[in-house]
Coordinates of C-alpha atoms in Angstrom, one line a residue:
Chain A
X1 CA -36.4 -3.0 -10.0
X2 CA -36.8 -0.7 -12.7
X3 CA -33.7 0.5 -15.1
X4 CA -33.3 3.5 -14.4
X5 CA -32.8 2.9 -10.5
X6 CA -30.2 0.4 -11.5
X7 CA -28.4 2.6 -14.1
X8 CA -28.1 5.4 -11.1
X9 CA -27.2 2.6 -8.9
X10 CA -24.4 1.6 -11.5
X11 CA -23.0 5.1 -11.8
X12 CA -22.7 5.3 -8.5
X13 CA -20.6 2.2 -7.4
X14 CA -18.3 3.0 -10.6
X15 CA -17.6 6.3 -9.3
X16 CA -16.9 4.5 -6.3
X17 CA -14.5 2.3 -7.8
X18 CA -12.7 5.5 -9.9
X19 CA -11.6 7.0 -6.0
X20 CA -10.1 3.6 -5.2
X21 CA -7.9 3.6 -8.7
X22 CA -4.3 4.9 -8.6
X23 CA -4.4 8.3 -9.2
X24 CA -1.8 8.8 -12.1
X25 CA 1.6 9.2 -11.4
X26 CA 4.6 11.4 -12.7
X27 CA 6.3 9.0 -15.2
X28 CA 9.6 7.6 -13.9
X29 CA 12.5 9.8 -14.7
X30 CA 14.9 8.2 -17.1
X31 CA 18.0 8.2 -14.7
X32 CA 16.1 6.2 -12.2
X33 CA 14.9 3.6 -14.8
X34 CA 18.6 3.3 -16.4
X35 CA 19.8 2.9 -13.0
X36 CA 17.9 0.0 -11.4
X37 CA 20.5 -2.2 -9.9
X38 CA 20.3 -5.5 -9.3
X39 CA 21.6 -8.2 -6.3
X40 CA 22.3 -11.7 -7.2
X41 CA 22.7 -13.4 -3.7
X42 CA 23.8 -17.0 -3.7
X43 CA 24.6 -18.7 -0.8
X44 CA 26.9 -21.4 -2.0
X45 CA 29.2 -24.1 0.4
X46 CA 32.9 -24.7 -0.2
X47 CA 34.2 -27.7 0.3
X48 CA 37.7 -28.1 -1.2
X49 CA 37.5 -27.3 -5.0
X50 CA 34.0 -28.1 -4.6
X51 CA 31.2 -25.9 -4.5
X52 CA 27.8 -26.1 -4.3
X53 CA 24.4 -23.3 -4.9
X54 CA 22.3 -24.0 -1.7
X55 CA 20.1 -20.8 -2.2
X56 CA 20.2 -18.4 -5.2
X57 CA 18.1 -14.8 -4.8
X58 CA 17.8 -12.2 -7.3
X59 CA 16.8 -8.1 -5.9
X60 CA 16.1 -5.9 -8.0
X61 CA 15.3 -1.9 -7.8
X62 CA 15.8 1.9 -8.1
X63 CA 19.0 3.1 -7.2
X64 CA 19.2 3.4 -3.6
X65 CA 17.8 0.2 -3.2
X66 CA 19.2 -1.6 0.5
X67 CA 18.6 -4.8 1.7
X68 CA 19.4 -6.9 4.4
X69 CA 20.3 -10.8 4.9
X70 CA 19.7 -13.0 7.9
X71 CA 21.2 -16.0 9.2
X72 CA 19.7 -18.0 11.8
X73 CA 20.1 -21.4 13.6
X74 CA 19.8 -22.5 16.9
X75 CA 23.1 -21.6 18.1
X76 CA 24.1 -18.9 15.8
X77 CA 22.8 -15.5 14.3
X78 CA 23.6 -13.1 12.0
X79 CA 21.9 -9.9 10.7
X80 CA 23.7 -8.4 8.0
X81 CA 22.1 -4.8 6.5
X82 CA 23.7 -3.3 3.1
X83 CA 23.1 0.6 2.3
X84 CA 23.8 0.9 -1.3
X85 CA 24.6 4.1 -3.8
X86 CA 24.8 4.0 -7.4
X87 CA 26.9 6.6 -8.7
X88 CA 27.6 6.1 -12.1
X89 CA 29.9 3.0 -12.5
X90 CA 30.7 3.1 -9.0
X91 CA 29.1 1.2 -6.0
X92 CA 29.2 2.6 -2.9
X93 CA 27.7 -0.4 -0.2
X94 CA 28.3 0.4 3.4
X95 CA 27.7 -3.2 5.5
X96 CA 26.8 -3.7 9.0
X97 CA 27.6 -6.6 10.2
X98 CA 25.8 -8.2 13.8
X99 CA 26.2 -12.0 14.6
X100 CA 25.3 -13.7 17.9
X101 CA 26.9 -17.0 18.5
X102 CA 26.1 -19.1 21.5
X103 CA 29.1 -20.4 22.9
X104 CA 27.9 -22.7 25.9
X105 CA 26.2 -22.6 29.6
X106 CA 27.2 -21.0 32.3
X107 CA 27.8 -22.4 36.2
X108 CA 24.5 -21.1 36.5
X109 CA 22.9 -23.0 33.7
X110 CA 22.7 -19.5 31.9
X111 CA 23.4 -19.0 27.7
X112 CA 26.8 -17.4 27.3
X113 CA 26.8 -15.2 23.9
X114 CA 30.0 -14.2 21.8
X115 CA 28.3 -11.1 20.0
X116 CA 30.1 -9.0 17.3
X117 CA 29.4 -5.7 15.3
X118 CA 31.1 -4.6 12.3
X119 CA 31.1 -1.6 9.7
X120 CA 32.9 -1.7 6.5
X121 CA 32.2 0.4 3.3
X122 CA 33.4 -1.0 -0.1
X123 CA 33.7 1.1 -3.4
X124 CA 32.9 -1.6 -5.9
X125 CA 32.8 -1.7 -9.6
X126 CA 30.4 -4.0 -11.6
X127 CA 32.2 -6.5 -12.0
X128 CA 33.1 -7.1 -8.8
X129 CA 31.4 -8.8 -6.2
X130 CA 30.9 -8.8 -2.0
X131 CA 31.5 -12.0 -0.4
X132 CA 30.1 -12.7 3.2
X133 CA 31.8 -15.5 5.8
X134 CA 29.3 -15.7 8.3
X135 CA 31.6 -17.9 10.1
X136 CA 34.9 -16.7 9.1
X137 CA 37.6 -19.3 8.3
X138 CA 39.0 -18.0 4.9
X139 CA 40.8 -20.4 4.4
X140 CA 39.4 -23.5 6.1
X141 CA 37.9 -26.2 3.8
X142 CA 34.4 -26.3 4.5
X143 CA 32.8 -23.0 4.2
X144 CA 29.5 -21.1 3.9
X145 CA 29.9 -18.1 1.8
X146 CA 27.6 -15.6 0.7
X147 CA 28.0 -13.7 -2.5
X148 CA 26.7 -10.5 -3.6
X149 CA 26.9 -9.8 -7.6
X150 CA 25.6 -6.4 -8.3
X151 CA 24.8 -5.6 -12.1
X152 CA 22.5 -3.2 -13.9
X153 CA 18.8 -3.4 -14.0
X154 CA 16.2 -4.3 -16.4
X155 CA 17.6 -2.3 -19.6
X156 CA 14.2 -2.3 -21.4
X157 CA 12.2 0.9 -20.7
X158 CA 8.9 0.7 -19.7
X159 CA 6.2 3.1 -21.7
X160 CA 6.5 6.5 -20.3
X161 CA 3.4 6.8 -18.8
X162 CA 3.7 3.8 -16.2
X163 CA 5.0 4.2 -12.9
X164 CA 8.5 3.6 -11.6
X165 CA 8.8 0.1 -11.2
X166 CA 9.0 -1.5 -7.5
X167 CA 11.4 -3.1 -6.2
X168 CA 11.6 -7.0 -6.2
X169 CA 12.9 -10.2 -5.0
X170 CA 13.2 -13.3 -6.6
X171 CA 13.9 -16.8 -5.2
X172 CA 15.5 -18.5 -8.3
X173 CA 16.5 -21.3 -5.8
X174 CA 14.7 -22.1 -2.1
X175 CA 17.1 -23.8 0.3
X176 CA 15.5 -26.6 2.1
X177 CA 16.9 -25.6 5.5
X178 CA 15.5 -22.4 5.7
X179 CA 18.8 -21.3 5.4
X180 CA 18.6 -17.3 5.0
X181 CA 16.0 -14.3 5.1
X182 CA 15.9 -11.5 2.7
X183 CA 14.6 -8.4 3.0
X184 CA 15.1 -5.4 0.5
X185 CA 13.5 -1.5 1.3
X186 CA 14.1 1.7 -0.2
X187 CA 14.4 4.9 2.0
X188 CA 16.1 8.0 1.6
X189 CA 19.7 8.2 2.7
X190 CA 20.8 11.7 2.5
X191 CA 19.7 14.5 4.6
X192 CA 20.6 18.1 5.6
X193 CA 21.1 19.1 9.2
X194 CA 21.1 22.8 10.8
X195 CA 21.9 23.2 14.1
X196 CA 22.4 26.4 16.4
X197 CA 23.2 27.2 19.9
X198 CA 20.9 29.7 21.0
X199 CA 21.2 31.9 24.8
X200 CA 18.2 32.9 25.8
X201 CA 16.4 32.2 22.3
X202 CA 19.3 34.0 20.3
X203 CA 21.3 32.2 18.0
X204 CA 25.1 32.2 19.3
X205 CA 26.5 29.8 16.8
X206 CA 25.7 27.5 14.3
X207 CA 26.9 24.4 11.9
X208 CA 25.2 21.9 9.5
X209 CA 25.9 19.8 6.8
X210 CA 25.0 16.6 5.0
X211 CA 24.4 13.5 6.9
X212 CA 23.9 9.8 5.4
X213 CA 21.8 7.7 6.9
X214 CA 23.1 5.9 10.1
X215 CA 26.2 7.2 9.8
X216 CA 27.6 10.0 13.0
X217 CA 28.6 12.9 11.8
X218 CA 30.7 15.8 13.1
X219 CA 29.9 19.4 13.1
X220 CA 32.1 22.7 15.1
X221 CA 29.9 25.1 16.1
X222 CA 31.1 28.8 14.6
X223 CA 30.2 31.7 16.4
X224 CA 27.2 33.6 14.4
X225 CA 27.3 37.5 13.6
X226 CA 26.3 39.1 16.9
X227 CA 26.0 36.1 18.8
X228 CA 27.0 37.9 21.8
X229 CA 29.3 35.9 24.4
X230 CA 31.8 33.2 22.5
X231 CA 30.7 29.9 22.9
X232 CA 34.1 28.1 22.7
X233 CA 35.2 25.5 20.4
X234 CA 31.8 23.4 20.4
X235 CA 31.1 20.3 18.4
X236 CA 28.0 17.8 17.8
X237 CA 28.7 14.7 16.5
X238 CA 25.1 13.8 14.8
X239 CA 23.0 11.0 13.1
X240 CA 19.9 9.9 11.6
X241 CA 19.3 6.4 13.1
X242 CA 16.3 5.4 11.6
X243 CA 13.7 7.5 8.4
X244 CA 10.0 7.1 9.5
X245 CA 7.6 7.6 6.9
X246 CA 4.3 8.8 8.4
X247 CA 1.3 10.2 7.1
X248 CA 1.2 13.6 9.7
X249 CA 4.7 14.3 8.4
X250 CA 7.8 11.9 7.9
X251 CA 10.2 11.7 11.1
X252 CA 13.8 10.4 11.6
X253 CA 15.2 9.0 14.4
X254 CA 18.5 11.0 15.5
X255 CA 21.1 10.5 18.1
X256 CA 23.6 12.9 19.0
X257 CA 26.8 13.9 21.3
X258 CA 27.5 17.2 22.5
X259 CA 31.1 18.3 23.0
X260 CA 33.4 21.2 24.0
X261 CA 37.0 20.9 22.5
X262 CA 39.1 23.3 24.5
X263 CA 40.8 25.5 22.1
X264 CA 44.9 24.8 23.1
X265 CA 44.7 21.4 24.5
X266 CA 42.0 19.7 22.0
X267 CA 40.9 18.2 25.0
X268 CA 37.3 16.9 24.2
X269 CA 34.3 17.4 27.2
X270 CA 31.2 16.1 26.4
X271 CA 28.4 17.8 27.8
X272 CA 26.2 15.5 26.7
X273 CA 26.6 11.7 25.5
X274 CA 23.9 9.4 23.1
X275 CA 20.6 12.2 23.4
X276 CA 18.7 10.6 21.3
X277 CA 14.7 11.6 19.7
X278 CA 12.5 11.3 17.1
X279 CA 12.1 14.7 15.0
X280 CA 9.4 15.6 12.7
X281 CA 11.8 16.3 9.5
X282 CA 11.6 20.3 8.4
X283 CA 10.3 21.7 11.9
X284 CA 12.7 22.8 15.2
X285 CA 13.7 20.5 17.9
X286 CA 15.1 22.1 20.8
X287 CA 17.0 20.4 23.5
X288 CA 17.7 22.2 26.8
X289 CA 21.5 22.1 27.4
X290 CA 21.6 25.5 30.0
X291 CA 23.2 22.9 32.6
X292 CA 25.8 20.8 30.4
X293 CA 26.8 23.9 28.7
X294 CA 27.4 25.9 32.0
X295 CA 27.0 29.4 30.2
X296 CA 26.6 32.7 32.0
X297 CA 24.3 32.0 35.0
X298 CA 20.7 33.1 34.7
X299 CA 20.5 32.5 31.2
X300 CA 18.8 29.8 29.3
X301 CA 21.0 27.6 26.3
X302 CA 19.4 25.3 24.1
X303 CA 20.4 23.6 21.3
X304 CA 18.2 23.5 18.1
X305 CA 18.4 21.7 15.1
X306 CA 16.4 20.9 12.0
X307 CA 16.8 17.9 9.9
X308 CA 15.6 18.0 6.4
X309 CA 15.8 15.4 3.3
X310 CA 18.4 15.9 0.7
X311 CA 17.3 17.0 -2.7
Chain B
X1 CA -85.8 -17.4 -6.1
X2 CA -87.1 -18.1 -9.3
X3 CA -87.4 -15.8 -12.5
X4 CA -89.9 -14.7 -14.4
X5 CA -89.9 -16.8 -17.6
X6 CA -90.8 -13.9 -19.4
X7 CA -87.9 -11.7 -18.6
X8 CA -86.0 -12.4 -21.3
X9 CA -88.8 -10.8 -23.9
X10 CA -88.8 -7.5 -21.5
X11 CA -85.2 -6.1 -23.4
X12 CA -86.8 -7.0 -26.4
X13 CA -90.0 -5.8 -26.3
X14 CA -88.1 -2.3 -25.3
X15 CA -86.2 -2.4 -28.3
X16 CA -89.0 -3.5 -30.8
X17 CA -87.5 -6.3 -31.8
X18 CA -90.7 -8.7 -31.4
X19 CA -93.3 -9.7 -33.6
X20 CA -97.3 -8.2 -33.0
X21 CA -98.7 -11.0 -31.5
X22 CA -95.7 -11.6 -29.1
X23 CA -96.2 -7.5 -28.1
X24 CA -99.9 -8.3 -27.4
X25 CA -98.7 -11.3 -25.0
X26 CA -95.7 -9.5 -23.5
X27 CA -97.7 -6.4 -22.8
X28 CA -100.6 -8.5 -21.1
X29 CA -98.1 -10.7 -18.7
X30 CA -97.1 -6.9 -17.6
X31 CA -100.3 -6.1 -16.5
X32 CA -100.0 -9.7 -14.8
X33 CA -96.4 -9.9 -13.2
X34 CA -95.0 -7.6 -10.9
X35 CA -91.0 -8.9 -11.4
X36 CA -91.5 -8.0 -15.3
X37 CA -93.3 -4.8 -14.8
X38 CA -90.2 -3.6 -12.7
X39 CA -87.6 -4.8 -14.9
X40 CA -89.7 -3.0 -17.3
X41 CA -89.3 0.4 -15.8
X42 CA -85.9 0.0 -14.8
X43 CA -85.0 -0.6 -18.9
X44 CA -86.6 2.3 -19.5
X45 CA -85.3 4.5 -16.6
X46 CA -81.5 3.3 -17.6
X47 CA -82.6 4.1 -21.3
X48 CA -83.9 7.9 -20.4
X49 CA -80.9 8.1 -18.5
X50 CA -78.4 8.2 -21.6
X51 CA -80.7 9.7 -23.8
X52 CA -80.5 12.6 -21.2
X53 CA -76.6 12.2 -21.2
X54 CA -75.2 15.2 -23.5
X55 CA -71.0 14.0 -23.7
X56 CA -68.5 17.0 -24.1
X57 CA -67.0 16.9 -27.3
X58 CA -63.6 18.5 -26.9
X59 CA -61.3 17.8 -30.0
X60 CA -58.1 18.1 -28.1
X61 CA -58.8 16.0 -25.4
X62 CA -60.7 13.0 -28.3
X63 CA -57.3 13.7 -29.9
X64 CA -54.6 12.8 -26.8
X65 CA -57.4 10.3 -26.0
X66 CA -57.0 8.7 -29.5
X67 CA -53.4 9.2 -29.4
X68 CA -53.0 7.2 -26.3
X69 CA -55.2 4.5 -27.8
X70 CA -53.9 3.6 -31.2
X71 CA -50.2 5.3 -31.7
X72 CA -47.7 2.9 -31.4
X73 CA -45.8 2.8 -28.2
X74 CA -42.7 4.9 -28.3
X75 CA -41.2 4.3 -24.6
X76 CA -37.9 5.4 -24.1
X77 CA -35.7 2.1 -22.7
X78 CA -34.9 3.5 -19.2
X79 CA -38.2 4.3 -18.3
X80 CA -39.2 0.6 -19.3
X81 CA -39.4 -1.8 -16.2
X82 CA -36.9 -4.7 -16.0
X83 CA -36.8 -7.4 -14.0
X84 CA -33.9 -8.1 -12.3
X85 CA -34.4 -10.3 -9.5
X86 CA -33.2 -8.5 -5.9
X87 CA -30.7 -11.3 -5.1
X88 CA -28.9 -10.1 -8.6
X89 CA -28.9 -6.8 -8.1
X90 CA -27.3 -7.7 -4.5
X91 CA -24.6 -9.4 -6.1
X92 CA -23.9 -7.0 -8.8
X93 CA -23.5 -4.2 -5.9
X94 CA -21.3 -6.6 -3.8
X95 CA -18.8 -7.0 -6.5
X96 CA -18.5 -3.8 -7.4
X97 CA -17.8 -2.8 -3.7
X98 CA -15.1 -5.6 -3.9
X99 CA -13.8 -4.0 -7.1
X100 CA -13.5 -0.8 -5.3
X101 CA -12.5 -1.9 -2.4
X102 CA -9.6 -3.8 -4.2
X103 CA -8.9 -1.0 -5.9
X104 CA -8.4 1.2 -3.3
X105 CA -5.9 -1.5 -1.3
X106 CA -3.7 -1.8 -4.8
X107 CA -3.3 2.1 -4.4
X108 CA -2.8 1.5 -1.1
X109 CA 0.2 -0.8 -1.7
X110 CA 1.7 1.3 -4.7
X111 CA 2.2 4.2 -2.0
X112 CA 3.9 2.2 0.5
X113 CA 6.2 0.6 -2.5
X114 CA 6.9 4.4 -4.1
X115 CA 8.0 5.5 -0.9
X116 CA 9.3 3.3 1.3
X117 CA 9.3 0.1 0.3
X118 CA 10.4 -2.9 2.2
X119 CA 9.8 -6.6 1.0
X120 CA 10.9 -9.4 2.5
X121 CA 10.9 -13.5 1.4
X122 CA 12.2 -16.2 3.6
X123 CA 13.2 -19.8 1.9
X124 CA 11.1 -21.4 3.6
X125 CA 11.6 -24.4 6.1
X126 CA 10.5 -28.0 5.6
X127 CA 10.0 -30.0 8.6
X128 CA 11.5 -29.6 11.9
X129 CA 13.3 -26.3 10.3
X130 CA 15.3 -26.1 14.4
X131 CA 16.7 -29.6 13.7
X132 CA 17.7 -28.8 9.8
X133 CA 19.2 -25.7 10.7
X134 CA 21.4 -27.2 12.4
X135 CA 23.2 -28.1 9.3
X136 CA 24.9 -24.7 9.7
X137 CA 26.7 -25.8 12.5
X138 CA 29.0 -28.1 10.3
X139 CA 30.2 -24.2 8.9
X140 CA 30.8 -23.0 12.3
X141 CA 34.6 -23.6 13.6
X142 CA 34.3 -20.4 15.8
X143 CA 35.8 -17.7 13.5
X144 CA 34.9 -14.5 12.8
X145 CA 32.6 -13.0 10.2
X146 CA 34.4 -11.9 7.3
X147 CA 33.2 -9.5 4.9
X148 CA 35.5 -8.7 1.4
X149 CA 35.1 -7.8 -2.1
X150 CA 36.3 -9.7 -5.0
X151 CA 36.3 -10.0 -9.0
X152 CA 32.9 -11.6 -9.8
X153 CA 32.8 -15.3 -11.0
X154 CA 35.3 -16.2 -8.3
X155 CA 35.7 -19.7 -7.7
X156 CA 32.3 -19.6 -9.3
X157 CA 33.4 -22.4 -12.2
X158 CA 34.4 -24.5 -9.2
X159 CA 30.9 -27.0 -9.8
X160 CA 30.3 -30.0 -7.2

């Protein structure tokens, strides 16, 4: 094979290799490297004054970082998901709380569940900490409890040419049993949402506002200029369930309630109860409401609404 | 077949390299042998051949010619032949494709990480994990999950 077919042959598999490298990205601003937070989760057991580490887990990342702890045995189950903000000193973590217990058999030799939900949202400073009873019993003797210490990040700044630095998860100690599952993402958490009532395709009131993820939120309708007919007191109580990030386009996941509040009694009507879809974030959805809303006859209501990421 | 013994003195005779009395015998076995008398004429035919022969004497070309003969080979690398056996050159082109292709999956990765990133590590079970999960039924005395916040360090210097 002669040189020169092997040089070209060279140049052409390292040009090959230069599309596959990283392209170079924008250098991590300074208030997401000073804010990396971090999640010390120890599950430890309480037995008396005793107390002993079974597992010990470190998560670290960029402020917004959420993660999620899972507890499963043969009888019991619980799912535990943690939304976190960083705002200054402050903590916000909002905790959803699922657990599944079995509780027995039934005539019918069927499993009976005893199945829980809970929300709660703490405001917590850095030295404080979140402690989880999967099993309750505060004050019995032998407990498992799970503790969450937030802190700051990694001080040391990277050179500021690298990229942001991922997130990560370390086991600093592995319980034997296969005690408990964590997982740790990062997805936005704020978006904006625009909505309007149109009659036959014209705009007869609107609302909007911010929305955190997973969380309802409430918006009245107000009457737009030249909106024609009044619409009445309307309402839709809105969420994002879920952000999809896809390649055509990120989507979220929404769910909403549609309501007419009459104007003396504050009565609430729903027209229309958990409509759910999945909207491409930025563009119109449209939902066809002419027969909940029960507007002049003839005439064709919709209800359209935009959802959009939060700077 | 067997040849003339005399053949050999045929070249010579044309070239005046022998002595009188060998002409006088040479020329006599030519009257003699037929073989000899033809080798004879062809010597001489080859010989009137490229005496009739009248070369070209371009200076330009003698000059490239001479060029090309005696100057000292100035090759430039690449356009010198190497060996490399095809099995090598296989290999080399493999791993740079694996290079690339690693490459291109790392990339891959950092995208998924910058924008939605979601890892996930599970202690992991030794055994019948079913059977040593269990354990966690010694926690269970049927309560409710609790979920509260606290100083940090609590009960923490409590060591067993």
């Amino acid at each position: 094979m002669r040189f020169r077919t092997v040089l070209f042959a060279l140049i052409i598999l390292s040009g090959l290799a230069e599309t596959g490298r990283p392209a170079p990205e924008r250098s991590p601003s300074n208030l997401e490297q000073n804010n990396r937070v971090r999640f010390k989760i120890t599950a430890v057991e309480l037995q008396g004054a005793g107390r002993e580490v079974l597992s010990d887990s470190l998560i670290e990342g960029p402020p917004g970082v959420d993660f999620a702890i899972k507890l499963q045995s043969k009888h019991f189950r619980m799912n535990a998901s943690f939304l976190t903000e960083l705002t200054g000193d402050r903590l916000m973590i909002r905790a959803d709380l699922e657990t599944k217990r079995l509780l027995g058999m039934s005539e019918r030799n069927l499993p009976i569940y005893e199945e829980d939900q809970q929300r709660h949202s703490f405001d917590l400073t850095l030295d404080e900490q979140l402690n989880i009873l999967p099993f309750g019993g505060k004050d019995d003797l032998n407990q498992l409890r799970i503790e969450i210490i937030p802190s700051r990040g990694e001080s040391e700044s990277p050179p500021p040419s690298t990229k942001p630095r991922p997130l990560f998860i370390k086991i600093l100690k592995q319980a034997s049993e296969g005690l408990i599952n964590i997982a740790a993402f990062k997805r936005p958490h704020h978006f904006n949402f625009e909505a309007e009532l149109t009659e036959d395709g014209h705009a007869i009131a609107r609302t909007g506002g911010a929305l955190l993820l997973d969380d309802q939120q409430e918006f009245a309708f107000s009457p737009s200029e030249g909106g024609g007919q009044h619409p009445g007191t309307m309402a839709v109580a809105f969420r994002v369930d879920r952000f999809i990030s896809a390649r055509e386009g990120d989507e979220a996941v929404v769910g909403f309630d549609l309501y007419r509040v009459g104007a003396a009694s504050g009565v609430r009507e729903a027209l229309a109860s958990n409509w759910a879809g999945v909207c491409r974030l930025d563009e119109p959805f449209s939902y066809d409401v002419t027969s909940e809303y029960g507007g002049t006859p003839g005439r064709k209501y919709e209800l359209r609404f935009v959802v959009r990421l939060a700077q | 077949m067997q040849q003339c013994e005399m053949l050999e003195y045929i070249s010579a005779l044309i070239d005046g390299e022998l002595p009188a009395e060998e002409v006088q015998r040479v020329r006599q076995h030519l009257a003699e042998c037929l073989e000899c008398r033809s080798a004879h004429e062809d010597f001489l035919g080859t010989r009137q051949i490229l005496r009739a022969h009248h070369p070209v004497r371009d200076a330009q070309l003698q000059q490239r010619a001479r060029q090309k003969l005696f100057a000292k080979e100035r090759e430039r690398p690449w356009s010198q032949p190497i060996s490399i056996p095809l099995p090598v050159a296989a290999v080399l082109a493999l791993l740079f494709l694996i290079m690339a292709a690693a490459l291109v999956r790392d990339q891959h990765s950092n995208f998924r990480a910058a924008h939605s990133a979601i890892i996930e590590k599970a202690l992991p079970t030794s055994g019948d994990g079913e059977e040593e999960k269990m354990s966690l039924a010694a926690f269970d005395h049927g309560g409710r999950a609790v979920v509260y916040k606290s100083p940090q360090g609590e009960g923490a210097e409590q060591k067993r």
